[in-house]
Coordinates of C-alpha atoms and ligand atoms in Angstrom, one line a residue:
M1 CA -0.1 0.0 -0.1
L2 CA 1.4 3.4 -1.0
T3 CA 1.1 5.8 2.0
Q4 CA 3.2 8.8 0.7
P5 CA 2.0 11.5 -1.8
D6 CA 2.9 11.4 -5.2
S7 CA 5.3 14.3 -4.8
L8 CA 7.5 12.3 -2.9
L9 CA 7.3 8.8 -4.5
K10 CA 8.2 10.4 -8.0
Y11 CA 11.4 10.7 -7.0
I12 CA 11.9 7.1 -6.7
E13 CA 11.7 7.0 -10.5
D14 CA 13.4 10.2 -11.4
A15 CA 15.6 12.2 -9.1
S16 CA 16.2 15.0 -11.7
G17 CA 13.9 17.2 -10.1
L18 CA 16.1 17.6 -7.2
R19 CA 18.8 19.3 -9.4
L20 CA 21.7 17.3 -8.1
P21 CA 25.3 19.0 -8.6
D22 CA 27.7 17.3 -10.7
G23 CA 30.8 19.3 -9.9
H24 CA 32.9 19.8 -6.8
F25 CA 32.2 23.0 -4.9
I26 CA 35.3 25.2 -5.0
D27 CA 36.1 28.7 -4.7
G28 CA 32.4 29.7 -4.0
G29 CA 30.8 27.7 -7.0
F30 CA 30.3 24.4 -8.7
R31 CA 33.4 23.3 -10.9
A32 CA 33.9 20.4 -13.1
P33 CA 36.7 17.9 -12.1
R34 CA 40.1 18.4 -13.7
A35 CA 40.0 15.2 -15.4
G36 CA 36.5 15.3 -16.4
R37 CA 35.4 12.2 -15.0
S38 CA 32.4 11.3 -13.0
M39 CA 30.9 8.3 -11.1
Q40 CA 27.4 7.5 -10.0
S41 CA 25.6 7.1 -7.0
E42 CA 23.1 4.5 -6.2
D43 CA 20.0 4.6 -4.6
P44 CA 20.1 1.6 -2.2
G45 CA 16.3 1.5 -1.8
R46 CA 16.0 0.0 -5.2
G47 CA 19.8 -0.9 -6.0
E48 CA 20.1 1.3 -8.8
A49 CA 22.2 4.5 -9.9
F50 CA 20.1 7.7 -9.7
A51 CA 22.6 10.5 -10.5
D52 CA 26.0 11.1 -11.6
F53 CA 28.5 13.2 -9.5
A54 CA 32.2 14.4 -9.9
R55 CA 35.2 11.8 -9.5
G56 CA 38.0 13.8 -8.2
D57 CA 41.6 13.3 -7.9
A58 CA 44.8 15.0 -6.3
D59 CA 44.4 17.7 -8.3
D60 CA 41.0 18.8 -7.4
V61 CA 42.3 18.5 -4.0
A62 CA 45.2 20.8 -4.4
D63 CA 42.7 23.3 -6.0
A64 CA 40.7 23.3 -3.0
V65 CA 43.2 23.2 -0.5
A66 CA 45.0 26.3 -2.3
S67 CA 41.4 28.1 -2.2
S68 CA 40.7 27.2 1.5
R69 CA 44.3 28.4 2.4
Q70 CA 43.9 31.7 0.5
A71 CA 40.3 32.3 2.0
F72 CA 41.8 31.7 5.5
N73 CA 44.8 33.9 5.0
T74 CA 42.9 36.9 3.5
V75 CA 39.1 36.8 4.5
W76 CA 38.1 34.5 7.0
L77 CA 40.9 35.1 9.7
R78 CA 39.8 38.7 9.5
T79 CA 36.2 38.4 9.5
P80 CA 34.6 39.4 12.9
P81 CA 33.6 36.7 15.0
A82 CA 29.9 38.4 15.1
E83 CA 29.9 38.3 11.5
R84 CA 31.0 34.7 11.5
G85 CA 28.2 33.9 13.6
R86 CA 25.5 36.0 11.4
I87 CA 26.6 33.8 8.5
L88 CA 26.3 30.5 10.4
A89 CA 22.8 31.7 11.7
R90 CA 21.6 32.3 8.1
T91 CA 22.9 29.2 7.3
A92 CA 20.8 27.2 9.9
D93 CA 17.7 29.1 8.5
L94 CA 18.5 28.1 4.8
I95 CA 19.1 24.5 5.7
R96 CA 15.5 24.6 7.4
R97 CA 14.0 26.4 4.4
N98 CA 15.4 23.6 2.1
T99 CA 14.5 20.7 4.2
E100 CA 12.6 18.7 1.5
R101 CA 15.4 18.8 -0.9
L102 CA 17.9 18.2 1.3
A103 CA 15.9 15.3 2.9
I104 CA 14.9 13.6 -0.4
A105 CA 18.5 13.7 -1.7
E106 CA 19.8 12.1 1.7
C107 CA 17.1 9.4 1.6
L108 CA 17.9 8.6 -2.1
D109 CA 21.7 8.8 -1.5
S110 CA 22.0 6.8 1.9
G111 CA 18.6 4.9 1.7
K112 CA 17.4 6.0 5.1
P113 CA 13.5 6.6 5.6
I114 CA 12.5 10.2 4.9
A115 CA 11.4 10.6 8.4
E116 CA 15.2 10.2 9.7
A117 CA 16.5 12.2 6.7
R118 CA 14.2 15.0 7.7
G119 CA 15.4 14.8 11.6
D120 CA 19.2 14.7 10.1
V121 CA 18.5 18.0 8.3
S122 CA 16.8 19.4 11.1
G123 CA 19.7 18.3 13.3
A124 CA 22.3 20.0 10.9
A125 CA 20.4 23.2 11.0
R126 CA 20.4 23.1 14.8
T127 CA 24.3 22.4 14.8
F128 CA 24.8 25.6 12.7
E129 CA 22.6 27.6 15.1
Y130 CA 24.5 26.3 18.4
Y131 CA 28.0 27.2 16.8
A132 CA 26.5 30.4 15.3
G133 CA 26.3 31.6 18.8
A134 CA 29.6 30.5 20.1
C135 CA 31.4 32.4 17.6
D136 CA 32.1 35.7 19.7
K137 CA 32.3 33.7 22.9
L138 CA 35.4 32.0 22.6
E139 CA 37.0 33.6 25.5
G140 CA 40.8 33.1 26.8
H141 CA 42.3 33.3 30.4
V142 CA 44.3 35.7 32.4
F143 CA 47.0 34.0 34.4
P144 CA 47.8 34.8 37.9
L145 CA 51.4 35.9 37.5
P146 CA 53.4 38.3 39.9
S147 CA 52.1 41.9 39.5
E148 CA 55.2 43.1 37.4
Y149 CA 53.7 40.7 34.6
V150 CA 50.4 40.2 32.7
G151 CA 49.5 36.6 31.3
Y152 CA 46.6 35.8 29.1
S153 CA 45.7 33.2 26.4
Q154 CA 43.6 33.5 23.4
F155 CA 42.3 30.9 21.0
E156 CA 43.3 30.8 17.7
P157 CA 41.9 29.1 14.5
V158 CA 44.1 25.9 13.7
G159 CA 43.7 26.7 9.9
V160 CA 42.6 24.9 7.0
T161 CA 40.7 21.8 8.2
A162 CA 39.9 18.6 6.3
H163 CA 36.8 16.5 6.8
I164 CA 36.5 13.1 5.9
I165 CA 32.8 12.2 5.9
P166 CA 30.8 8.7 5.8
W167 CA 27.9 7.4 4.2
N168 CA 25.7 6.7 7.2
F169 CA 25.1 10.4 8.3
P170 CA 26.3 12.5 5.4
I171 CA 24.8 15.8 6.2
S172 CA 24.8 15.4 10.1
T173 CA 28.8 14.4 10.1
A174 CA 29.3 17.5 7.5
A175 CA 27.5 19.9 9.7
R176 CA 29.1 18.6 13.2
G177 CA 32.4 19.3 11.5
M178 CA 32.0 22.1 9.4
A179 CA 30.1 24.5 11.7
P180 CA 32.4 24.4 14.8
A181 CA 35.3 24.9 12.3
L182 CA 34.1 27.6 10.8
A183 CA 32.8 29.1 14.1
A184 CA 36.5 28.7 15.3
G185 CA 37.7 30.7 12.3
C186 CA 39.0 27.8 10.2
T187 CA 38.5 27.1 6.5
V188 CA 37.1 23.9 5.4
V189 CA 37.8 21.1 2.5
A190 CA 35.3 18.4 3.0
K191 CA 35.2 14.8 1.1
P192 CA 31.9 13.2 1.4
A193 CA 31.7 9.6 1.0
E194 CA 31.5 8.2 -2.4
Q195 CA 28.0 6.4 -1.7
T196 CA 26.6 9.8 -0.4
P197 CA 27.9 12.8 -2.2
F198 CA 25.1 15.1 -2.6
T199 CA 24.1 16.8 0.6
G200 CA 27.8 18.1 1.5
L201 CA 27.8 19.7 -1.9
L202 CA 24.2 21.3 -1.3
L203 CA 25.5 22.4 2.2
A204 CA 28.4 24.3 0.7
E205 CA 26.1 25.9 -1.7
L206 CA 23.8 27.0 1.1
L207 CA 26.8 28.4 3.4
V208 CA 27.8 30.8 0.3
E209 CA 24.1 31.7 -0.1
A210 CA 24.3 32.8 3.5
G211 CA 27.2 34.9 2.9
L212 CA 30.0 32.7 3.7
P213 CA 32.9 34.1 1.3
A214 CA 34.1 32.0 -1.5
G215 CA 36.8 29.6 -0.8
V216 CA 36.1 29.3 3.1
C217 CA 34.2 26.1 2.4
N218 CA 35.2 23.6 -0.4
V219 CA 33.8 20.3 -1.1
V220 CA 35.7 17.8 -3.4
T221 CA 33.9 14.5 -4.2
G222 CA 35.3 11.1 -5.3
T223 CA 36.7 7.9 -3.8
G224 CA 38.7 7.4 -0.5
I225 CA 41.7 6.5 -2.6
E226 CA 41.7 9.0 -5.1
V227 CA 40.3 12.1 -2.9
G228 CA 40.4 11.4 0.7
A229 CA 43.9 10.0 0.6
P230 CA 45.6 12.9 -0.9
L231 CA 43.6 15.4 1.0
V232 CA 44.7 14.0 4.5
A233 CA 48.2 13.6 3.0
H234 CA 48.2 17.2 1.9
T235 CA 50.7 19.6 3.5
G236 CA 48.4 22.5 3.5
I237 CA 46.0 20.7 5.7
D238 CA 46.5 21.7 9.4
H239 CA 43.7 19.4 11.0
V240 CA 41.7 16.3 10.1
T241 CA 38.5 15.4 11.4
F242 CA 37.8 11.7 10.3
T243 CA 34.6 9.6 10.7
G244 CA 34.6 6.0 9.4
S245 CA 36.2 2.6 10.1
V246 CA 38.8 1.7 12.3
A247 CA 41.0 0.5 9.5
T248 CA 40.6 3.5 7.5
G249 CA 41.1 5.6 10.7
T250 CA 44.5 3.9 11.1
S251 CA 45.6 4.7 7.7
V252 CA 44.4 8.5 7.9
M253 CA 46.5 8.7 11.3
H254 CA 49.5 7.7 9.6
A255 CA 49.4 10.1 6.9
C256 CA 48.6 12.6 9.6
A257 CA 51.9 11.7 11.6
E258 CA 53.9 12.3 8.4
N259 CA 53.1 16.0 8.4
V260 CA 52.5 16.1 12.1
T261 CA 48.8 17.2 11.3
R262 CA 46.3 17.3 14.2
S263 CA 43.4 15.1 14.1
V264 CA 40.0 13.9 15.8
M265 CA 38.9 10.2 15.1
E266 CA 35.4 9.1 15.3
L267 CA 35.8 5.4 14.6
G268 CA 33.6 2.4 15.2
G269 CA 31.5 1.1 18.3
K270 CA 29.9 -1.8 19.6
S271 CA 28.0 -0.3 22.0
P272 CA 26.1 -2.1 24.8
V273 CA 22.5 -1.3 26.1
V274 CA 22.6 -2.5 29.5
V275 CA 19.1 -3.4 30.8
L276 CA 18.4 -4.4 34.4
N277 CA 15.4 -6.1 36.0
D278 CA 14.0 -3.0 37.6
C279 CA 13.5 -1.1 34.2
D280 CA 10.4 0.5 32.9
F281 CA 10.0 -2.5 30.4
D282 CA 7.9 -0.9 27.6
S283 CA 10.3 2.0 27.4
A284 CA 13.1 -0.2 27.3
I285 CA 11.9 -2.5 24.5
A286 CA 11.1 0.6 22.5
N287 CA 14.4 2.1 23.2
V288 CA 16.5 -1.2 22.5
A289 CA 14.7 -1.5 19.0
G290 CA 15.3 2.1 18.2
A291 CA 19.1 1.9 19.1
I292 CA 19.6 -0.9 16.8
F293 CA 17.0 -0.6 13.9
E294 CA 17.5 2.9 13.3
H295 CA 19.0 3.5 10.0
A296 CA 19.0 -0.1 9.6
G297 CA 21.9 -0.4 12.6
Q298 CA 24.4 1.6 10.6
I299 CA 25.1 4.1 13.2
C300 CA 28.5 4.3 14.9
S301 CA 26.6 4.8 18.1
A302 CA 24.1 2.1 17.5
G303 CA 23.0 -0.2 20.5
S304 CA 24.2 -3.1 18.9
R305 CA 24.7 -5.6 22.1
L306 CA 21.8 -6.2 24.6
V307 CA 23.3 -6.9 28.1
I308 CA 20.3 -8.1 29.9
E309 CA 19.9 -9.2 33.5
A310 CA 18.5 -12.7 33.9
G311 CA 15.6 -11.9 35.9
I312 CA 13.8 -10.3 32.7
H313 CA 15.9 -12.1 30.1
D314 CA 13.3 -14.2 28.5
R315 CA 10.3 -12.0 28.5
F316 CA 12.2 -9.0 27.2
V317 CA 13.9 -11.0 24.4
E318 CA 10.5 -12.4 23.4
A319 CA 8.7 -9.0 23.4
L320 CA 11.7 -7.6 21.5
G321 CA 11.5 -10.3 19.0
K322 CA 8.0 -9.5 18.4
K323 CA 8.5 -5.9 18.0
A324 CA 11.5 -6.6 15.4
S325 CA 9.4 -8.8 13.3
S326 CA 6.7 -6.2 13.2
I327 CA 8.9 -3.5 11.6
S328 CA 8.1 -2.7 7.8
L329 CA 10.8 -2.7 5.4
G330 CA 10.6 -0.6 2.2
H331 CA 12.3 2.3 0.0
G332 CA 12.9 5.5 2.5
L333 CA 10.4 7.5 0.3
R334 CA 7.7 5.1 1.2
S335 CA 8.3 6.1 4.9
P336 CA 9.0 2.3 6.1
G337 CA 9.7 1.4 9.6
M338 CA 13.2 0.4 8.4
G339 CA 15.1 1.3 5.1
P340 CA 17.7 -0.5 3.2
V341 CA 21.5 -0.9 4.2
N342 CA 23.6 1.5 2.2
S343 CA 25.0 -0.7 -0.6
A344 CA 25.2 -4.5 -1.9
L345 CA 28.7 -4.6 -0.2
Q346 CA 27.3 -3.5 3.2
R347 CA 24.4 -6.1 2.9
D348 CA 26.9 -8.8 1.9
K349 CA 29.0 -7.9 4.7
V350 CA 26.0 -8.2 7.1
L351 CA 25.2 -11.3 5.9
G352 CA 28.5 -12.8 6.0
F353 CA 28.5 -12.2 9.8
L354 CA 24.8 -13.9 10.0
D355 CA 26.2 -16.9 7.9
R356 CA 29.1 -17.6 10.2
A357 CA 27.2 -17.3 13.2
R358 CA 24.6 -19.9 12.0
E359 CA 27.7 -22.3 11.2
R360 CA 28.7 -21.7 15.0
G361 CA 25.2 -22.8 15.9
A362 CA 24.0 -19.5 16.9
E363 CA 20.0 -19.2 17.7
F364 CA 18.1 -16.3 15.7
V365 CA 15.3 -14.9 17.6
C366 CA 14.1 -13.3 14.6
G367 CA 15.3 -12.1 11.3
G368 CA 18.7 -13.3 10.0
H369 CA 18.0 -12.8 5.8
A370 CA 18.4 -10.5 2.9
S371 CA 15.1 -8.9 1.9
T372 CA 14.0 -6.5 -0.7
D373 CA 11.2 -3.4 -1.2
P374 CA 8.1 -5.2 -1.0
E375 CA 6.9 -2.8 -3.7
T376 CA 9.4 -3.2 -6.4
G377 CA 11.4 -6.5 -5.2
K378 CA 14.7 -4.6 -5.3
G379 CA 16.8 -3.0 -3.0
Y380 CA 19.6 -4.1 -0.5
F381 CA 17.7 -4.9 2.8
V382 CA 18.4 -7.0 5.7
E383 CA 15.7 -8.1 8.0
P384 CA 15.7 -6.8 11.6
T385 CA 17.6 -9.6 13.4
I386 CA 18.1 -10.6 17.1
V387 CA 20.7 -13.5 17.9
A388 CA 20.3 -14.9 21.2
D389 CA 22.6 -15.0 23.9
R390 CA 26.3 -15.2 22.7
Q391 CA 29.6 -15.6 24.5
A392 CA 31.8 -12.4 24.9
D393 CA 34.4 -13.9 22.6
D394 CA 31.7 -14.4 19.8
E395 CA 32.4 -12.5 16.7
L396 CA 28.9 -11.0 16.9
V397 CA 29.7 -9.5 20.1
Q398 CA 33.2 -8.2 19.2
E399 CA 32.8 -6.8 15.7
E400 CA 31.2 -3.8 14.3
I401 CA 28.6 -5.4 12.0
F402 CA 27.1 -1.8 10.9
G403 CA 23.7 -3.4 10.0
P404 CA 20.4 -4.3 11.9
V405 CA 21.7 -7.0 14.0
L406 CA 21.5 -7.1 17.7
T407 CA 23.5 -9.6 19.7
V408 CA 21.9 -10.5 23.2
Q409 CA 24.2 -11.0 26.2
K410 CA 22.8 -12.5 29.3
A411 CA 24.0 -11.0 32.8
D412 CA 23.8 -12.5 36.2
D413 CA 23.4 -9.1 37.9
A414 CA 24.4 -5.4 37.5
E415 CA 28.1 -6.2 38.3
H416 CA 28.2 -8.9 35.6
A417 CA 26.4 -6.7 33.1
L418 CA 29.0 -3.9 33.7
H419 CA 31.8 -6.6 33.0
L420 CA 30.0 -7.5 29.7
A421 CA 29.6 -4.0 28.7
N422 CA 33.0 -3.5 28.9
C423 CA 34.1 -6.7 27.1
T424 CA 34.8 -5.0 23.5
R425 CA 37.8 -3.3 22.4
F426 CA 35.3 -0.2 21.5
G427 CA 34.0 2.4 23.8
L428 CA 31.8 4.9 22.2
V429 CA 28.6 5.1 23.9
A430 CA 26.7 2.9 26.2
G431 CA 22.8 2.9 27.2
V432 CA 21.5 1.9 31.0
F433 CA 17.9 1.2 31.5
T434 CA 17.2 1.0 35.3
G435 CA 14.6 2.6 37.6
N436 CA 17.4 2.6 40.4
F437 CA 19.1 6.1 40.4
S438 CA 22.1 4.9 42.0
R439 CA 22.7 2.1 40.0
A440 CA 22.2 3.7 36.9
H441 CA 25.1 6.5 37.9
Q442 CA 27.3 3.8 39.1
L443 CA 27.0 1.9 35.6
A444 CA 27.7 5.6 34.0
R445 CA 30.8 6.2 36.1
D446 CA 32.2 2.7 35.7
V447 CA 31.5 1.9 32.0
D448 CA 34.3 2.5 29.6
A449 CA 32.4 5.1 26.9
G450 CA 32.6 8.4 25.8
Q451 CA 28.9 8.9 26.2
V452 CA 26.2 7.1 28.2
Y453 CA 22.5 7.4 27.9
I454 CA 20.1 6.5 30.8
N455 CA 16.7 5.6 30.2
E456 CA 16.7 7.1 26.7
Y457 CA 18.9 5.9 24.1
F458 CA 20.4 8.7 22.0
A459 CA 19.2 11.0 24.7
G460 CA 21.0 14.7 24.3
G461 CA 21.9 16.8 21.2
V462 CA 24.5 19.1 19.8
E463 CA 25.0 20.6 23.2
V464 CA 26.6 17.3 24.6
P465 CA 30.2 16.1 23.5
F466 CA 30.6 13.1 21.6
G467 CA 33.4 10.7 20.7
G468 CA 35.1 7.5 21.9
N469 CA 37.3 5.8 24.1
K470 CA 39.6 2.8 23.2
Q471 CA 39.6 2.0 19.6
S472 CA 36.3 4.2 19.0
G473 CA 38.8 7.2 18.6
F474 CA 39.8 10.1 20.5
G475 CA 38.9 13.9 20.5
R476 CA 35.2 15.2 20.8
E477 CA 32.7 16.7 18.7
K478 CA 29.6 18.4 19.3
G479 CA 29.2 20.9 22.4
L480 CA 31.8 23.4 23.4
E481 CA 34.3 20.6 23.5
G482 CA 33.8 20.2 19.8
L483 CA 35.0 23.7 19.2
K484 CA 38.1 23.3 21.1
S485 CA 39.3 21.0 18.3
Y486 CA 39.4 23.6 15.9
C487 CA 41.2 26.3 18.3
K488 CA 45.1 26.6 19.3
V489 CA 45.6 28.2 22.2
K490 CA 48.2 30.8 22.4
S491 CA 49.7 32.1 25.7
I492 CA 51.2 35.5 25.7
A493 CA 53.3 36.8 29.1
A494 CA 54.5 40.4 29.3
R495 CA 56.8 42.0 31.8
I496 CA 55.1 45.2 32.5
G497 CA 57.5 46.6 35.2
Ligands
LIG1 P1 35.7 4.1 5.3 O1 36.1 4.3 6.9 O2 36.7 3.4 4.3 O3 34.9 5.3 4.8 C1 34.7 6.5 5.6 C2 35.3 7.7 4.6 O4 36.7 7.7 4.5 C3 34.6 7.9 3.0 O5 34.6 9.3 2.9 C4 35.9 7.1 2.4 O6 35.8 7.7 1.0 C5 37.1 7.8 3.2 N1 38.3 7.1 2.9 C6 38.6 5.7 2.6 N2 39.8 5.5 2.4 C7 40.3 6.7 2.5 C8 41.7 6.9 2.6 N3 43.0 6.1 2.6 N4 42.3 8.0 3.2 C9 41.4 9.2 3.6 N5 39.9 8.8 3.3 C10 39.5 7.7 2.9 O7 34.4 3.0 5.6 P2 33.7 2.1 4.2 O8 34.5 1.5 3.5 O9 32.7 3.1 3.8 O10 32.8 1.2 5.3 C11 33.3 0.0 5.7 C12 32.9 -0.3 7.3 O11 33.3 0.9 8.1 C13 31.6 -0.4 7.3 O12 30.9 -1.5 7.1 C14 31.3 0.0 8.8 O13 31.5 -1.3 9.6 C15 32.3 1.1 9.1 N6 32.0 2.3 8.9 C16 31.6 2.9 10.3 C17 31.3 4.4 10.4 C18 31.3 4.9 11.9 O14 30.8 5.8 11.8 N7 31.8 4.4 12.8 C19 30.8 5.2 8.9 C20 31.0 4.4 7.8 C21 31.8 3.0 8.0
LIG2 MG1 24.3 6.6 -2.7

């Protein structure tokens, strides 16, 4: 049954009405790639290419970095902080006014349901709004030196910043890096993922429409090897913000080491959701389902491990299985309960985990197979899947699957739950569901994660710093903490007699 107005569904067949850009965004406008090459973006909801975009290379990267350097030295460094704030605030407004175009582009490019895409666009606007207000509040310190001295510090922008963006949250991740970088006075060269090039380009265009001077934000599209690698290795880059896999993050860190370039690494996760016997049962069910099935589990902070106390284990897993089985699948523009995974590659990677688990004798509470859009029989879908109690050393417990797959771990009590929660090499986020205030905060204190959600998974907003411990990375984005990544502290001491 079609529940969407035709105005949305027409884009499943023909996305040309979105007027998606086919060039890089360099020096304030769209520009053809030097080598004249292009590549195609797929709509994972039907497994077909739907638009061409520029396939860049090191020459395009060099143009973008030169443009960002020039804009940093001659314009942005001299733009008063309050004016930077006004431009970012206008950008937030423009993002909101362009919600539908951005959300449809995001939905087709990434596969995510249109409601989630609209939420991401609204979050991107909020991110610009938040950092708009911070531009003129970057205050330094005065140091308590003896009276014949004056000592103070000031924040300076680090310079030209590179942003490597993944395909799971294209506009959110772009905004989360660009907004604080621009607020701090840095210029930007962004590289969207090759699976999802469009909203990063559209965002750069909106920034210029909002008054951002040419060259302050450049976007180069193409593959990780052809564009990402030369960008992070470029000697003109002062800082790299990377979001993606641990393996690629490691190679980016090597490149940064060569030039002593600063970096923030947002890598993978295998985040636990600890549910204790005394939780609010219905609320915990809804949250655990949302934590893993939103964007088909392709979220670095997805709650991919349910650590459940023995007393409610059976009842909880059964109810959760029913809920998961009732989730409808479909193309993102049909407003399904869950959309596809991002590519055939990603689907096959997820299915590989499930096949191996089956061979090890794992019991599936629900799901476990590939699927398609029920209207067209196409697309890269994986059923919402729950795998019953696995040991801590199981691959399903230890590896980031990045799909709609929840692995259950049964805990004897709260102490055992903490032990299981901390049993992986990742430490991005953790969820805790309990009615016991003290126990909630004990777990929050003891769990090894950059962020802890109590009684609501994904609680918080742009105000709350986000980032990982252990192999989930280092550095923090969001919040005022996120601004610091783009600032250098200069200390000044003077003898005044
Ligand atoms: P990836 O980490 O290779 O890609 C992320 C970004 O890095 C993309 O923009 C890509 O073009 C770029 N990139 C790739 N190689 C690069 C290089 N040598 N230098 C600079 N940039 C480079 O991730 P991929 O291959 O798209 O997905 C593989 C797995 O990574 C997924 O199955 C998932 O498990 C994980 N992943 C995790 C994410 C997270 O948010 N934690 C996001 C995306 C992927
Ligand atoms: Mg795509």
